[in-house]
Amino acid sequence: MLYQTYEEKITPELHKWQQKMQKRPNLVDRTSKAVQDKINNIIPDKVHGVITSTIKQMTRAVLTGAEFTTSLPAPKNSLEEIEREVTKRIEFYKKAGAAEGGITGAGGFLLALAEFPILIGIKMKLLFEISALYGHSAEDYRERLFILHVFQLTFSSQKQRQKVFEQIIQWQEKSQELPSDIHQFDWKTFQQEYRDYIDLAKMAQLIPGIGAAVGVIVNYRLLNQLGKTAMNAYRMRWFEERTLQAARRQEQLPSAAQNQ
C-alpha cells in the first residue's frame, strides 16, 4: 500500500496498538498473572523491599521533576523528523540498558539488588527524553503524570492496562481537569502493578548463576517495549491535539465571518 504522508503510514500501527491496549485479558494474560503472583509469594522479603523502595523513590523523583527533567530540543518541522530522533534515543538506551543488565546479572544476587535503581532510572530517563522530543515540557507536573501513565501502561497487567489506557485518551482535555495536588494519584496501585508485572523477568536476572545473558536480553526487551509504548502514546496525543485544533478553528469560522 502506498501512503502519501508519514502520518498515513503510521496510522495502522497506532490503531493496532490501541486495540491491543483495550483488549480484554485472555487466558494467557490471566495465567501469566497467576504465575507471577505465586512467584511473588516465594521471593525473599529483602528483594520485595528493594523493589518497592526503588519504585517509591522513582515516583518521588518524577513528582519533583528535578532528577529527570530534560530541556526541550529545537522544534522539528514534522512528526517524521521527531520520530527519527526518538528512534535513535530508544536504540541508545536499549544498548545502555542491556549493557547495565549484563553487568548486573553477571555480578549475582547482591549486585543485582544494588543496581536495580539504576536500571529503573535508565527507563525513566528514556521516557523524559521522548516526552521532550515530542515537544512536551516536564516542568508541567501533568506531563510528568503522563510519563508515569506510560510507564505503568508498559509494565502492568492487561486488566490494569485497559484502565490506564482510558486515562490517557484525550489527555489534553483530561489534564485540564486534574487537581493541583498530584498526590491524589494512586501511587499504591501503580507500585504494586508495576512490581507484579516485572518480577517474573527481573527475578531470573537476580538469581546467581544465570549470568549476563539473561540480564542483557531482559533489559533490551523491556526498553524496546517501553520505547514502542511511549511512541504510540505520544503519537495518539499528536493526532488528538491536531484534531482538537482543527475543531477549534472550525468553531471560529462563523464568528470570523460575522465580524466581516
Short mmCIF file of C-alpha atoms in Angstrom, two decimals:
data_model
loop_
_atom_site.label_atom_id
_atom_site.label_comp_id
_atom_site.label_asym_id
_atom_site.label_seq_id
_atom_site.Cartn_x
_atom_site.Cartn_y
_atom_site.Cartn_z
CA MET A 1 0.00 0.00 0.00
CA LEU A 2 1.25 3.45 -0.95
CA TYR A 3 1.00 6.22 1.64
CA GLN A 4 1.05 9.90 0.74
CA THR A 5 2.21 11.10 4.16
CA TYR A 6 4.17 9.78 7.14
CA GLU A 7 1.07 10.18 9.30
CA GLU A 8 -0.87 7.86 6.98
CA LYS A 9 1.97 5.35 7.14
CA ILE A 10 1.99 5.06 10.94
CA THR A 11 -1.78 5.19 11.47
CA PRO A 12 -2.35 1.41 11.01
CA GLU A 13 0.38 0.66 13.57
CA LEU A 14 -1.18 3.13 16.02
CA HIS A 15 -4.64 1.60 15.58
CA LYS A 16 -3.24 -1.89 16.15
CA TRP A 17 -1.57 -0.71 19.37
CA GLN A 18 -4.76 0.98 20.56
CA GLN A 19 -6.71 -2.24 20.03
CA LYS A 20 -4.06 -4.20 21.94
CA MET A 21 -4.27 -1.81 24.88
CA GLN A 22 -8.06 -2.14 25.03
CA LYS A 23 -8.43 -5.90 24.62
CA ARG A 24 -9.83 -7.91 27.49
CA PRO A 25 -7.40 -10.17 29.40
CA ASN A 26 -7.28 -13.60 27.77
CA LEU A 27 -6.32 -16.98 29.23
CA VAL A 28 -2.61 -16.35 28.63
CA ASP A 29 -2.80 -12.98 30.43
CA ARG A 30 -4.66 -14.48 33.39
CA THR A 31 -2.32 -17.48 33.61
CA SER A 32 0.79 -15.28 33.46
CA LYS A 33 -0.59 -13.04 36.22
CA ALA A 34 -1.38 -16.08 38.41
CA VAL A 35 2.15 -17.46 37.94
CA GLN A 36 3.69 -14.11 38.82
CA ASP A 37 1.54 -13.89 41.95
CA LYS A 38 2.82 -17.30 43.08
CA ILE A 39 6.44 -16.32 42.37
CA ASN A 40 5.98 -13.06 44.27
CA ASN A 41 4.84 -15.06 47.30
CA ILE A 42 8.12 -17.01 47.50
CA ILE A 43 10.52 -14.16 46.72
CA PRO A 44 12.53 -13.07 49.80
CA ASP A 45 11.26 -10.04 51.68
CA LYS A 46 14.61 -8.32 51.06
CA VAL A 47 14.01 -8.39 47.30
CA HIS A 48 10.45 -7.12 47.65
CA GLY A 49 11.74 -4.36 49.92
CA VAL A 50 14.36 -3.19 47.41
CA ILE A 51 11.89 -3.17 44.52
CA THR A 52 9.18 -1.35 46.49
CA SER A 53 11.68 1.19 47.82
CA THR A 54 13.03 1.80 44.31
CA ILE A 55 9.58 2.40 42.84
CA LYS A 56 8.71 4.79 45.67
CA GLN A 57 11.95 6.72 45.16
CA MET A 58 11.35 6.82 41.42
CA THR A 59 7.83 8.18 41.79
CA ARG A 60 9.08 10.86 44.15
CA ALA A 61 11.83 11.79 41.69
CA VAL A 62 9.30 12.04 38.87
CA LEU A 63 6.99 14.01 41.14
CA THR A 64 9.58 16.68 41.87
CA GLY A 65 10.92 16.59 38.32
CA ALA A 66 14.41 17.52 39.48
CA GLU A 67 16.30 14.36 38.59
CA PHE A 68 14.90 13.54 35.14
CA THR A 69 13.96 16.93 33.69
CA THR A 70 15.18 17.32 30.11
CA SER A 71 15.34 20.62 28.21
CA LEU A 72 13.19 20.89 25.12
CA PRO A 73 15.10 20.48 21.83
CA ALA A 74 14.69 22.80 18.88
CA PRO A 75 11.20 22.26 17.41
CA LYS A 76 11.02 19.85 14.48
CA ASN A 77 9.02 20.56 11.35
CA SER A 78 7.25 17.22 11.16
CA LEU A 79 6.24 14.11 13.09
CA GLU A 80 8.57 12.09 10.89
CA GLU A 81 11.58 14.17 11.99
CA ILE A 82 10.57 13.84 15.63
CA GLU A 83 10.24 10.08 15.44
CA ARG A 84 13.53 9.71 13.63
CA GLU A 85 15.20 11.27 16.69
CA VAL A 86 13.04 9.27 19.10
CA THR A 87 14.07 6.01 17.43
CA LYS A 88 17.74 6.94 17.79
CA ARG A 89 17.30 7.59 21.52
CA ILE A 90 15.45 4.32 22.02
CA GLU A 91 18.28 2.41 20.33
CA PHE A 92 20.84 4.21 22.50
CA TYR A 93 19.00 3.38 25.72
CA LYS A 94 18.38 -0.21 24.65
CA LYS A 95 22.13 -0.73 24.33
CA ALA A 96 22.84 1.12 27.59
CA GLY A 97 20.21 -0.87 29.47
CA ALA A 98 21.37 -4.17 28.02
CA ALA A 99 24.97 -3.44 29.00
CA GLU A 100 23.95 -2.47 32.54
CA GLY A 101 21.73 -5.54 32.78
CA GLY A 102 24.55 -7.80 31.67
CA ILE A 103 26.92 -6.42 34.29
CA THR A 104 24.24 -6.72 36.96
CA GLY A 105 23.27 -10.28 36.03
CA ALA A 106 26.88 -11.43 35.96
CA GLY A 107 27.51 -9.90 39.39
CA GLY A 108 24.94 -12.09 41.07
CA PHE A 109 22.23 -11.51 43.62
CA LEU A 110 23.61 -8.72 45.83
CA LEU A 111 25.00 -6.61 42.99
CA ALA A 112 21.74 -7.03 41.07
CA LEU A 113 19.79 -5.72 44.05
CA ALA A 114 22.13 -2.76 44.43
CA GLU A 115 21.95 -1.88 40.72
CA PHE A 116 18.17 -2.24 40.37
CA PRO A 117 17.54 1.52 40.89
CA ILE A 118 19.98 2.29 38.05
CA LEU A 119 18.05 0.03 35.68
CA ILE A 120 14.80 1.78 36.61
CA GLY A 121 16.44 5.18 36.23
CA ILE A 122 17.54 4.34 32.67
CA LYS A 123 13.94 3.57 31.73
CA MET A 124 12.61 6.78 33.25
CA LYS A 125 15.32 8.90 31.62
CA LEU A 126 14.31 7.48 28.24
CA LEU A 127 10.68 8.47 28.82
CA PHE A 128 11.61 12.02 29.78
CA GLU A 129 13.73 12.39 26.63
CA ILE A 130 10.95 11.01 24.43
CA SER A 131 8.46 13.43 26.01
CA ALA A 132 10.79 16.36 25.30
CA LEU A 133 11.34 15.29 21.70
CA TYR A 134 7.58 15.33 21.11
CA GLY A 135 7.57 18.89 22.45
CA HIS A 136 6.15 18.39 25.94
CA SER A 137 7.74 20.20 28.88
CA ALA A 138 8.25 18.13 32.03
CA GLU A 139 8.12 21.35 34.05
CA ASP A 140 4.35 20.86 33.94
CA TYR A 141 3.51 18.19 36.53
CA ARG A 142 0.73 16.92 34.27
CA GLU A 143 3.35 15.91 31.73
CA ARG A 144 5.22 14.02 34.44
CA LEU A 145 1.97 12.33 35.36
CA PHE A 146 1.51 11.32 31.72
CA ILE A 147 5.02 9.83 31.76
CA LEU A 148 4.06 7.75 34.80
CA HIS A 149 0.97 6.56 32.96
CA VAL A 150 3.11 5.47 30.00
CA PHE A 151 5.47 3.69 32.38
CA GLN A 152 2.54 1.92 34.05
CA LEU A 153 0.94 1.16 30.68
CA THR A 154 4.09 -0.71 29.67
CA PHE A 155 4.66 -2.71 32.83
CA SER A 156 1.18 -3.56 34.16
CA SER A 157 -1.21 -6.49 33.79
CA GLN A 158 -3.62 -6.39 30.86
CA LYS A 159 -6.56 -5.68 33.18
CA GLN A 160 -4.81 -2.63 34.65
CA ARG A 161 -3.52 -1.64 31.21
CA GLN A 162 -7.08 -1.16 29.99
CA LYS A 163 -7.78 1.26 32.85
CA VAL A 164 -4.57 3.23 32.31
CA PHE A 165 -5.20 3.50 28.57
CA GLU A 166 -8.62 5.02 29.25
CA GLN A 167 -6.91 7.61 31.43
CA ILE A 168 -4.56 8.84 28.70
CA ILE A 169 -7.13 9.07 25.90
CA GLN A 170 -7.86 12.76 25.12
CA TRP A 171 -5.12 13.71 27.59
CA GLN A 172 -5.04 17.38 26.68
CA GLU A 173 -8.66 17.80 27.75
CA LYS A 174 -8.43 15.49 30.78
CA SER A 175 -5.25 17.12 32.06
CA GLN A 176 -7.09 20.44 32.36
CA GLU A 177 -9.42 18.80 34.88
CA LEU A 178 -6.63 17.49 37.12
CA PRO A 179 -6.43 18.87 40.66
CA SER A 180 -3.47 20.95 41.70
CA ASP A 181 -2.49 18.29 44.28
CA ILE A 182 -0.84 15.50 42.33
CA HIS A 183 -0.60 13.37 45.46
CA GLN A 184 -4.14 12.26 44.64
CA PHE A 185 -2.60 9.97 42.02
CA ASP A 186 -2.97 6.31 43.12
CA TRP A 187 0.71 5.60 43.81
CA LYS A 188 0.00 2.37 45.72
CA THR A 189 -1.72 0.70 42.77
CA PHE A 190 0.96 1.97 40.41
CA GLN A 191 3.76 0.48 42.51
CA GLN A 192 2.00 -2.84 43.07
CA GLU A 193 1.03 -3.36 39.41
CA TYR A 194 4.47 -2.48 38.12
CA ARG A 195 6.14 -4.83 40.60
CA ASP A 196 3.74 -7.68 39.81
CA TYR A 197 4.37 -7.37 36.08
CA ILE A 198 8.13 -7.03 36.04
CA ASP A 199 9.07 -9.51 38.75
CA LEU A 200 8.96 -12.61 36.56
CA ALA A 201 11.60 -11.30 34.16
CA LYS A 202 13.74 -9.42 36.66
CA MET A 203 13.91 -12.22 39.20
CA ALA A 204 15.52 -14.51 36.63
CA GLN A 205 18.31 -11.96 36.29
CA LEU A 206 18.69 -11.62 40.05
CA ILE A 207 19.27 -15.34 40.66
CA PRO A 208 23.03 -16.03 41.00
CA GLY A 209 24.45 -18.29 38.32
CA ILE A 210 22.13 -17.36 35.48
CA GLY A 211 24.65 -14.75 34.42
CA ALA A 212 24.90 -11.89 31.98
CA ALA A 213 22.89 -13.31 29.08
CA VAL A 214 19.54 -13.04 30.84
CA GLY A 215 20.25 -9.51 32.07
CA VAL A 216 21.15 -8.35 28.56
CA ILE A 217 18.07 -9.93 26.98
CA VAL A 218 15.62 -8.78 29.65
CA ASN A 219 16.71 -5.14 29.67
CA TYR A 220 16.98 -4.91 25.88
CA ARG A 221 13.47 -6.32 25.50
CA LEU A 222 11.92 -4.18 28.24
CA LEU A 223 13.45 -0.96 26.91
CA ASN A 224 12.25 -1.83 23.41
CA GLN A 225 8.76 -2.43 24.77
CA LEU A 226 8.85 0.82 26.73
CA GLY A 227 10.03 2.78 23.69
CA LYS A 228 7.27 1.42 21.45
CA THR A 229 4.61 2.12 24.07
CA ALA A 230 5.84 5.68 24.53
CA MET A 231 5.95 6.35 20.79
CA ASN A 232 2.38 5.18 20.30
CA ALA A 233 1.12 7.08 23.35
CA TYR A 234 2.65 10.32 22.09
CA ARG A 235 1.51 9.60 18.53
CA MET A 236 -2.02 9.30 19.86
CA ARG A 237 -1.65 12.68 21.56
CA TRP A 238 -0.22 14.18 18.37
CA PHE A 239 -3.30 13.18 16.36
CA GLU A 240 -5.74 14.08 19.16
CA GLU A 241 -4.25 17.54 19.61
CA ARG A 242 -4.38 18.29 15.90
CA THR A 243 -7.97 17.10 15.69
CA LEU A 244 -8.80 19.40 18.61
CA GLN A 245 -7.00 22.32 16.98
CA ALA A 246 -8.89 21.75 13.72
CA ALA A 247 -12.21 21.65 15.59
CA ARG A 248 -11.40 24.93 17.35
CA ARG A 249 -10.51 26.60 14.05
CA GLN A 250 -13.78 25.37 12.61
CA GLU A 251 -15.68 26.87 15.55
CA GLN A 252 -14.01 30.23 14.97
CA LEU A 253 -15.02 30.44 11.29
CA PRO A 254 -18.67 31.53 11.83
CA SER A 255 -17.71 34.28 14.29
CA ALA A 256 -14.96 35.49 11.96
CA ALA A 257 -17.44 35.64 9.08
CA GLN A 258 -19.93 37.61 11.18
CA ASN A 259 -17.29 40.23 12.04
CA GLN A 260 -16.59 40.94 8.38
#
